[in-house]
CSV table of C-alpha atoms and ligand atoms in Angstrom, one decimal:
chain,number,residue,atom,x,y,z
E,1,MET,CA,-62.0,26.7,-41.7
E,2,LYS,CA,-63.3,27.4,-38.2
E,3,LEU,CA,-61.9,25.6,-35.2
E,4,GLU,CA,-64.8,23.1,-34.8
E,5,THR,CA,-64.4,22.0,-38.4
E,6,LEU,CA,-60.6,21.6,-38.1
E,7,LEU,CA,-61.2,19.4,-35.0
E,8,VAL,CA,-63.3,17.1,-37.1
E,9,HIS,CA,-61.4,17.2,-40.4
E,10,GLY,CA,-57.9,18.6,-39.6
E,11,HIS,CA,-56.2,15.2,-39.6
E,12,LYS,CA,-57.0,14.8,-43.3
E,13,SER,CA,-54.2,17.2,-44.2
E,14,ALA,CA,-51.7,14.4,-43.3
E,15,SER,CA,-50.1,13.1,-46.5
E,16,PHE,CA,-51.5,9.7,-45.8
E,17,GLU,CA,-54.6,9.0,-47.9
E,18,GLU,CA,-57.2,6.5,-46.5
E,19,LYS,CA,-60.9,6.0,-47.3
E,20,ASP,CA,-61.8,5.0,-43.7
E,21,VAL,CA,-64.2,7.6,-42.2
E,22,ALA,CA,-63.0,6.8,-38.7
E,23,PRO,CA,-59.2,6.6,-39.0
E,24,ALA,CA,-57.7,3.1,-39.1
E,25,LEU,CA,-55.1,2.1,-36.5
E,26,HIS,CA,-51.6,1.3,-38.0
E,27,LEU,CA,-49.7,-0.7,-35.4
E,28,SER,CA,-47.0,-1.8,-37.8
E,29,THR,CA,-43.5,-0.7,-36.8
E,30,THR,CA,-42.2,-1.0,-40.3
E,31,PHE,CA,-43.4,-0.5,-43.9
E,32,GLU,CA,-42.6,-2.4,-47.0
E,33,ARG,CA,-40.2,-0.8,-49.5
E,34,GLU,CA,-40.9,-0.9,-53.3
E,35,ARG,CA,-38.5,-2.9,-55.5
E,36,ASP,CA,-36.9,0.4,-56.7
E,37,GLY,CA,-36.1,1.3,-53.0
E,38,THR,CA,-38.8,4.0,-52.5
E,39,TYR,CA,-41.5,4.3,-49.9
E,40,PRO,CA,-44.5,5.6,-52.0
E,41,GLU,CA,-46.6,6.5,-48.9
E,42,GLY,CA,-43.6,8.1,-47.2
E,43,TYR,CA,-43.6,5.7,-44.2
E,44,SER,CA,-40.6,3.5,-43.5
E,45,TYR,CA,-40.3,3.0,-39.7
E,46,THR,CA,-42.8,4.0,-36.9
E,47,ARG,CA,-40.2,5.9,-34.7
E,48,ARG,CA,-39.7,8.1,-37.7
E,49,GLU,CA,-43.3,8.5,-38.9
E,50,ASN,CA,-46.5,6.6,-38.5
E,51,PRO,CA,-49.9,7.3,-40.2
E,52,ASN,CA,-51.7,7.7,-36.9
E,53,ARG,CA,-49.0,10.1,-35.6
E,54,SER,CA,-49.0,12.1,-38.9
E,55,GLN,CA,-52.8,12.5,-38.6
E,56,LEU,CA,-52.6,13.8,-35.0
E,57,GLU,CA,-49.7,16.1,-35.9
E,58,ALA,CA,-51.7,17.4,-38.9
E,59,ALA,CA,-54.7,18.0,-36.8
E,60,LEU,CA,-52.8,19.9,-34.1
E,61,ALA,CA,-50.8,22.0,-36.6
E,62,ALA,CA,-54.1,23.0,-38.3
E,63,LEU,CA,-55.7,23.8,-35.0
E,64,GLU,CA,-52.9,26.0,-33.8
E,65,GLY,CA,-52.4,27.5,-37.3
E,66,GLY,CA,-48.8,26.3,-37.4
E,67,ALA,CA,-46.4,24.9,-40.0
E,68,GLY,CA,-46.0,21.5,-38.3
E,69,ALA,CA,-46.4,19.5,-35.1
E,70,ALA,CA,-44.3,16.8,-33.5
E,71,CYS,CA,-46.0,14.4,-31.1
E,72,PHE,CA,-44.2,12.8,-28.2
E,73,ALA,CA,-44.9,10.1,-25.6
E,74,SER,CA,-45.8,12.7,-22.9
E,75,GLY,CA,-46.0,16.4,-22.4
E,76,SER,CA,-42.7,16.2,-20.5
E,77,ALA,CA,-41.0,14.5,-23.5
E,78,ALA,CA,-42.2,17.4,-25.7
E,79,THR,CA,-40.8,19.9,-23.2
E,80,SER,CA,-37.5,18.1,-23.1
E,81,ALA,CA,-37.2,18.1,-26.9
E,82,LEU,CA,-37.6,21.9,-26.9
E,83,PHE,CA,-34.7,22.3,-24.5
E,84,GLN,CA,-32.7,19.7,-26.4
E,85,ALA,CA,-32.9,22.1,-29.4
E,86,LEU,CA,-30.9,24.7,-27.5
E,87,LYS,CA,-27.1,24.8,-27.1
E,88,SER,CA,-24.8,24.8,-24.1
E,89,GLY,CA,-24.4,28.4,-22.8
E,90,ASP,CA,-27.9,29.5,-23.8
E,91,HIS,CA,-30.0,31.4,-21.2
E,92,VAL,CA,-33.6,30.6,-20.6
E,93,ILE,CA,-36.4,32.5,-18.7
E,94,ALA,CA,-39.3,30.6,-17.2
E,95,PRO,CA,-42.2,31.3,-14.9
E,96,ASN,CA,-41.5,30.6,-11.2
E,97,ASP,CA,-44.9,29.0,-11.1
E,98,ALA,CA,-44.7,26.8,-14.2
E,99,TYR,CA,-46.0,23.2,-14.1
E,100,TYR,CA,-43.6,21.7,-11.5
E,101,GLY,CA,-42.1,19.1,-13.8
E,102,THR,CA,-41.2,21.8,-16.4
E,103,GLY,CA,-39.1,23.5,-13.7
E,104,VAL,CA,-37.4,20.2,-12.9
E,105,ILE,CA,-36.5,19.7,-16.6
E,106,ILE,CA,-35.1,23.2,-17.0
E,107,ARG,CA,-33.0,23.0,-13.8
E,108,ASP,CA,-31.7,19.6,-14.9
E,109,PHE,CA,-30.5,21.1,-18.2
E,110,ALA,CA,-28.0,23.2,-16.2
E,111,ARG,CA,-25.8,20.0,-16.3
E,112,TRP,CA,-25.6,20.6,-20.1
E,113,GLY,CA,-24.6,24.3,-19.6
E,114,LEU,CA,-28.0,26.0,-19.8
E,115,THR,CA,-28.6,28.8,-17.4
E,116,ALA,CA,-32.1,29.8,-16.3
E,117,ASP,CA,-34.0,32.6,-14.5
E,118,PHE,CA,-37.4,31.9,-12.9
E,119,ILE,CA,-39.6,34.9,-12.6
E,120,ASP,CA,-43.1,36.1,-12.2
E,121,MET,CA,-44.0,36.0,-15.9
E,122,ALA,CA,-47.2,38.0,-15.4
E,123,ASP,CA,-44.9,40.9,-14.3
E,124,LEU,CA,-43.7,42.4,-17.6
E,125,THR,CA,-41.0,44.6,-16.0
E,126,ALA,CA,-39.6,41.4,-14.5
E,127,VAL,CA,-39.4,40.0,-18.0
E,128,GLU,CA,-37.7,43.1,-19.3
E,129,ARG,CA,-35.2,42.9,-16.5
E,130,ALA,CA,-34.5,39.2,-17.0
E,131,VAL,CA,-33.7,39.1,-20.8
E,132,LYS,CA,-30.1,39.2,-21.8
E,133,PRO,CA,-29.9,40.3,-25.4
E,134,GLY,CA,-27.9,37.9,-27.5
E,135,LYS,CA,-27.8,35.3,-24.7
E,136,THR,CA,-31.4,34.6,-23.9
E,137,ALA,CA,-32.4,31.9,-26.4
E,138,LEU,CA,-35.8,31.0,-25.1
E,139,VAL,CA,-38.6,32.4,-23.0
E,140,TRP,CA,-41.1,29.8,-21.6
E,141,VAL,CA,-44.6,30.9,-20.9
E,142,GLU,CA,-47.5,29.0,-19.3
E,143,THR,CA,-50.8,30.8,-19.4
E,144,PRO,CA,-52.9,30.3,-17.4
E,145,SER,CA,-50.3,28.7,-15.2
E,146,ASN,CA,-50.9,25.4,-13.4
E,147,PRO,CA,-51.9,25.5,-10.5
E,148,GLN,CA,-51.7,29.2,-9.6
E,149,MET,CA,-53.6,30.4,-12.7
E,150,ARG,CA,-51.4,33.4,-13.4
E,151,VAL,CA,-52.1,35.0,-16.8
E,152,THR,CA,-49.2,36.2,-19.0
E,153,ASP,CA,-49.4,38.7,-21.8
E,154,LEU,CA,-48.2,36.6,-24.8
E,155,ALA,CA,-47.9,39.5,-27.2
E,156,VAL,CA,-45.8,41.7,-24.9
E,157,VAL,CA,-43.6,38.9,-23.8
E,158,ALA,CA,-43.1,37.9,-27.5
E,159,LYS,CA,-42.1,41.5,-28.3
E,160,ILE,CA,-39.6,41.7,-25.5
E,161,ALA,CA,-38.2,38.2,-26.3
E,162,HIS,CA,-37.9,38.8,-30.0
E,163,LYS,CA,-36.1,42.2,-29.5
E,164,ALA,CA,-33.5,40.3,-27.5
E,165,GLY,CA,-33.2,37.6,-30.1
E,166,ALA,CA,-35.0,34.9,-28.1
E,167,LEU,CA,-37.8,32.4,-29.1
E,168,VAL,CA,-41.0,32.1,-27.1
E,169,VAL,CA,-42.7,28.9,-26.2
E,170,ALA,CA,-46.2,28.9,-24.8
E,171,ASP,CA,-47.4,25.8,-22.8
E,172,ASN,CA,-50.9,25.9,-24.1
E,173,THR,CA,-52.1,22.8,-22.2
E,174,VAL,CA,-54.4,24.6,-19.7
E,175,ALA,CA,-55.8,27.1,-22.1
E,176,THR,CA,-56.1,24.7,-25.1
E,177,PRO,CA,-56.2,26.0,-28.7
E,178,ILE,CA,-59.9,26.3,-28.3
E,179,LEU,CA,-59.6,29.2,-25.9
E,180,CYS,CA,-56.2,30.7,-26.8
E,181,ARG,CA,-54.2,30.8,-30.1
E,182,PRO,CA,-50.6,31.6,-29.2
E,183,PHE,CA,-49.5,32.2,-32.8
E,184,ALA,CA,-51.9,35.1,-33.1
E,185,PHE,CA,-49.7,36.8,-30.4
E,186,ASP,CA,-46.4,36.1,-32.3
E,187,VAL,CA,-45.4,33.1,-30.1
E,188,ASP,CA,-42.9,30.8,-31.9
E,189,PHE,CA,-43.9,27.4,-30.5
E,190,ALA,CA,-46.9,26.0,-28.7
E,191,MET,CA,-46.4,23.0,-26.4
E,192,HIS,CA,-49.1,20.7,-25.2
E,193,SER,CA,-49.5,17.9,-22.7
E,194,THR,CA,-52.0,16.1,-25.0
E,195,THR,CA,-52.6,13.9,-21.9
E,196,LYS,CA,-55.0,16.6,-20.8
E,197,TYR,CA,-57.8,18.4,-22.8
E,198,VAL,CA,-56.7,17.2,-26.2
E,199,SER,CA,-57.2,13.5,-25.3
E,200,GLY,CA,-59.8,14.5,-22.7
E,201,HIS,CA,-60.6,11.1,-21.2
E,202,SER,CA,-57.8,10.3,-18.7
E,203,ASP,CA,-56.6,7.3,-20.8
E,204,VAL,CA,-53.7,8.7,-22.9
E,205,LEU,CA,-50.2,10.1,-22.2
E,206,GLY,CA,-48.9,12.3,-24.9
E,207,GLY,CA,-47.3,15.6,-25.7
E,208,ALA,CA,-46.8,17.9,-28.7
E,209,VAL,CA,-44.7,20.8,-30.0
E,210,VAL,CA,-46.3,22.9,-32.7
E,211,ALA,CA,-44.1,25.3,-34.7
E,212,ARG,CA,-45.5,28.5,-36.1
E,213,GLU,CA,-43.0,28.3,-39.0
E,214,ALA,CA,-40.2,26.1,-40.3
E,215,SER,CA,-36.8,27.0,-38.8
E,216,ALA,CA,-33.5,25.4,-37.8
E,217,THR,CA,-34.8,25.1,-34.2
E,218,TRP,CA,-37.9,23.2,-35.6
E,219,GLU,CA,-35.6,20.8,-37.5
E,220,LYS,CA,-33.7,20.1,-34.2
E,221,ILE,CA,-37.0,19.4,-32.4
E,222,ARG,CA,-37.9,17.0,-35.2
E,223,ALA,CA,-34.5,15.3,-34.9
E,224,ALA,CA,-35.0,15.0,-31.1
E,225,GLN,CA,-38.3,13.2,-31.9
E,226,HIS,CA,-37.0,10.9,-34.7
E,227,PHE,CA,-33.6,10.0,-33.2
E,228,GLY,CA,-34.3,10.6,-29.5
E,229,GLY,CA,-37.3,8.3,-30.0
E,230,ALA,CA,-39.7,9.5,-27.2
E,231,VAL,CA,-42.6,9.2,-29.7
E,232,ALA,CA,-46.3,8.7,-29.1
E,233,SER,CA,-47.5,5.2,-29.9
E,234,PRO,CA,-49.9,4.7,-32.8
E,235,PHE,CA,-52.8,3.7,-30.4
E,236,ASP,CA,-52.2,6.7,-28.2
E,237,CYS,CA,-52.2,9.0,-31.3
E,238,TRP,CA,-55.4,7.3,-32.4
E,239,LEU,CA,-57.0,7.9,-29.0
E,240,ALA,CA,-55.8,11.4,-28.8
E,241,LEU,CA,-57.2,12.2,-32.2
E,242,ARG,CA,-60.5,10.6,-31.2
E,243,GLY,CA,-60.6,12.9,-28.1
E,244,LEU,CA,-59.5,16.0,-30.0
E,245,ARG,CA,-62.6,15.9,-32.2
E,246,THR,CA,-64.9,16.7,-29.3
E,247,MET,CA,-62.5,19.1,-27.5
E,248,ALA,CA,-64.4,22.3,-28.4
E,249,LEU,CA,-67.6,21.1,-26.9
E,250,ARG,CA,-65.9,19.7,-23.8
E,251,VAL,CA,-63.7,22.7,-23.1
E,252,ARG,CA,-66.5,25.3,-23.5
E,253,GLU,CA,-68.7,23.3,-21.1
E,254,GLN,CA,-65.9,22.8,-18.6
E,255,SER,CA,-65.2,26.5,-18.7
E,256,ARG,CA,-68.9,27.4,-18.0
E,257,SER,CA,-68.9,25.0,-15.0
E,258,ALA,CA,-65.5,26.2,-13.7
E,259,LEU,CA,-66.8,29.8,-13.7
E,260,ALA,CA,-69.9,28.8,-11.8
E,261,LEU,CA,-67.8,26.8,-9.3
E,262,ALA,CA,-65.3,29.6,-8.9
E,263,GLN,CA,-68.2,32.0,-8.2
E,264,PHE,CA,-69.6,29.6,-5.6
E,265,LEU,CA,-66.2,29.2,-3.9
E,266,ALA,CA,-65.4,32.9,-3.9
E,267,THR,CA,-68.1,33.6,-1.4
E,268,HIS,CA,-67.6,30.5,0.8
E,269,ARG,CA,-66.8,31.1,4.5
E,270,HIS,CA,-64.0,28.5,4.5
E,271,VAL,CA,-62.3,29.7,1.3
E,272,GLU,CA,-59.4,32.1,1.6
E,273,ARG,CA,-58.9,32.8,-2.1
E,274,VAL,CA,-60.0,31.5,-5.5
E,275,TYR,CA,-57.5,31.3,-8.3
E,276,TYR,CA,-59.5,31.6,-11.5
E,277,ALA,CA,-59.1,34.3,-14.2
E,278,GLY,CA,-62.8,34.3,-14.9
E,279,LEU,CA,-63.4,36.2,-11.7
E,280,PRO,CA,-63.3,40.0,-12.1
E,281,GLU,CA,-61.0,40.4,-9.0
E,282,HIS,CA,-58.3,38.1,-10.5
E,283,ARG,CA,-55.2,40.1,-11.4
E,284,GLY,CA,-55.2,38.7,-14.9
E,285,HIS,CA,-58.9,38.9,-15.6
E,286,ALA,CA,-58.9,41.7,-18.2
E,287,LEU,CA,-55.9,40.2,-20.0
E,288,ALA,CA,-57.4,36.7,-20.0
E,289,ALA,CA,-60.7,38.2,-21.4
E,290,LYS,CA,-58.7,39.7,-24.2
E,291,GLN,CA,-56.4,36.8,-24.9
E,292,MET,CA,-58.8,33.9,-24.4
E,293,THR,CA,-62.4,33.1,-25.6
E,294,ALA,CA,-63.3,31.6,-22.2
E,295,PHE,CA,-61.4,31.1,-18.9
E,296,GLY,CA,-60.9,27.3,-19.0
E,297,GLY,CA,-61.8,24.3,-16.9
E,298,LEU,CA,-59.0,24.5,-14.3
E,299,LEU,CA,-59.2,26.4,-11.0
E,300,SER,CA,-57.6,26.4,-7.6
E,301,PHE,CA,-58.6,27.7,-4.2
E,302,THR,CA,-57.0,28.0,-0.8
E,303,VAL,CA,-58.7,26.9,2.5
E,304,LYS,CA,-58.6,29.5,5.3
E,305,ALA,CA,-57.8,27.0,8.0
E,306,GLY,CA,-54.6,25.8,6.4
E,307,LYS,CA,-53.0,22.6,5.0
E,308,GLU,CA,-54.7,20.0,7.3
E,309,ALA,CA,-58.1,21.6,6.6
E,310,ALA,CA,-57.4,21.4,2.8
E,311,PHE,CA,-56.6,17.7,3.2
E,312,LYS,CA,-59.9,17.3,5.2
E,313,VAL,CA,-61.9,18.9,2.4
E,314,ALA,CA,-60.3,16.7,-0.3
E,315,GLY,CA,-61.0,13.7,2.0
E,316,ALA,CA,-64.6,14.6,2.4
E,317,VAL,CA,-65.7,14.8,-1.3
E,318,ARG,CA,-68.0,12.1,-2.5
E,319,LEU,CA,-68.5,12.8,-6.2
E,320,LEU,CA,-65.2,14.5,-7.1
E,321,THR,CA,-62.3,12.1,-7.6
E,322,ARG,CA,-59.0,12.7,-5.6
E,323,ALA,CA,-56.4,12.3,-8.3
E,324,THR,CA,-53.7,14.2,-10.1
E,325,SER,CA,-53.9,15.4,-13.7
E,326,LEU,CA,-56.5,17.6,-15.5
E,327,GLY,CA,-58.6,18.0,-18.6
E,328,GLY,CA,-60.6,14.8,-18.4
E,329,ILE,CA,-64.4,14.4,-18.4
E,330,GLU,CA,-64.5,13.6,-14.6
E,331,THR,CA,-63.9,16.3,-12.0
E,332,LEU,CA,-60.6,15.8,-10.1
E,333,ILE,CA,-59.5,17.5,-6.9
E,334,GLU,CA,-55.9,17.5,-5.7
E,335,HIS,CA,-53.8,18.8,-2.9
E,336,ARG,CA,-51.2,20.1,-5.3
E,337,ALA,CA,-48.2,21.0,-3.1
E,338,SER,CA,-47.9,17.4,-1.8
E,339,MET,CA,-47.7,16.0,-5.3
E,340,GLU,CA,-44.9,18.4,-6.3
E,341,GLY,CA,-41.6,18.5,-4.5
E,342,PRO,CA,-38.8,20.6,-3.1
E,343,GLY,CA,-38.9,24.3,-3.9
E,344,THR,CA,-42.6,24.3,-5.0
E,345,SER,CA,-44.2,27.8,-5.0
E,346,THR,CA,-47.7,26.3,-4.5
E,347,PRO,CA,-49.4,27.3,-1.2
E,348,GLU,CA,-49.7,24.4,1.3
E,349,ASN,CA,-53.5,25.1,1.7
E,350,LEU,CA,-54.2,25.0,-2.0
E,351,LEU,CA,-56.6,22.6,-3.7
E,352,ARG,CA,-56.7,22.3,-7.5
E,353,VAL,CA,-59.9,21.3,-9.3
E,354,SER,CA,-60.0,20.1,-12.9
E,355,VAL,CA,-63.7,20.5,-13.8
E,356,GLY,CA,-65.2,17.7,-15.8
E,357,LEU,CA,-68.5,17.2,-17.5
E,358,GLU,CA,-70.8,16.4,-14.6
E,359,HIS,CA,-73.7,18.8,-14.0
E,360,VAL,CA,-72.3,21.8,-12.2
E,361,ASP,CA,-75.1,21.7,-9.5
E,362,ASP,CA,-73.8,18.3,-8.4
E,363,LEU,CA,-70.2,19.6,-8.3
E,364,ILE,CA,-71.3,22.6,-6.2
E,365,GLN,CA,-73.3,20.4,-3.9
E,366,ASP,CA,-70.4,18.1,-3.3
E,367,LEU,CA,-67.8,20.8,-2.7
E,368,GLY,CA,-70.2,22.5,-0.5
E,369,GLN,CA,-70.7,19.5,1.7
E,370,ALA,CA,-67.0,18.8,1.8
E,371,LEU,CA,-66.2,22.4,2.9
E,372,ALA,CA,-69.0,22.2,5.5
E,373,SER,CA,-67.0,19.4,7.2
E,374,LEU,CA,-64.8,22.2,8.5
E,375,ASP,CA,-67.7,23.8,10.4
J,401,PLP,N1,-47.5,21.2,-18.8
J,401,PLP,C1,-48.6,21.3,-18.0
J,401,PLP,C2,-49.2,22.7,-17.9
J,401,PLP,C3,-49.1,20.2,-17.3
J,401,PLP,O1,-50.1,20.4,-16.5
J,401,PLP,C4,-48.4,19.0,-17.4
J,401,PLP,C5,-48.8,17.8,-16.7
J,401,PLP,O2,-49.6,17.9,-15.7
J,401,PLP,C6,-47.3,18.9,-18.3
J,401,PLP,C7,-46.9,20.0,-19.0
J,401,PLP,C8,-46.5,17.6,-18.5
J,401,PLP,O3,-47.3,16.7,-19.2
J,401,PLP,P1,-47.2,15.1,-19.1
J,401,PLP,O4,-47.8,14.7,-17.8
J,401,PLP,O5,-48.1,14.6,-20.3
J,401,PLP,O6,-45.8,14.7,-19.2
């Protein structure tokens, strides 16, 4: 089946059978056992499994073309579960511009004996240099990266990692499975903050790990989910599944608008640089064109006059909303470095824009008048 069809029907591959056309919400934390001690539907306790979570997991696994998915209470909980599956002494390679919170989680795992190198993942010779055969257990990729929009060659990184005996995880939050299918490039796990494009309406926190195939590592991630317990609530799963069904339409429209907005910003007198792989001058343009079906709804730009001027632009918008996060239907603008923390690699004069579903002419008009406040 094609992606659009999987978005609408993918949840039906969950073992739970129901006749509701719109999925029912199962808030019960516990399920009755038969007299013989069995659970005919397979559900016993909601931390372990819940029909709404199973439906979302089935839909995400179908969408990514994986063997299974595990849904968590946030993207960060999904990230943590992946590192919980490693062992003390393992070595990890991660991008030096990954989502800020991912870097925090990886550095914190040093307390449990994990070592990590942070590199420019778009530089394949840096990846070659960083792998330690037999010691590197996991290579983390985020493409395009948030917020610097670097593009990483998934197939080549997977080849380098696998040769060294390491697994590859792609944070597919920004690209979404609509635009990029990591398993087609031999990646082992896809990770999502379902808070973003999957849910799509800025009203759900969630995360997911999708496994390309069953493995001992996948079992450990499942155990971190069941026993660690940072699971997504039934209602959040229900909302995420509702959002997921329109994701293709949203993401393609957001990509179209983001490209138009990037083109507008690229020629603006107050803009220093636009970070968007849809622009031909972007370092990762050709690779993104090969690896993705469109360039996505997220972009960043730097303001020539510096940090204070960037704040002034964010302060002058009238239609865009000043808020963190991304992937919702409303366009958000954010001074990213001030939301991050010590050691961030995000430029101080960078503004990130998550393009929503407003008409692009209105977005261009608003950003234009906000930039004109610098005249
Ligand atoms: N990965 C990326 C690329 C993100 O943008 C985010 C959140 O912004 C996360 C992971 C973490 O997700 P959550 O906020 O759902 O914990």
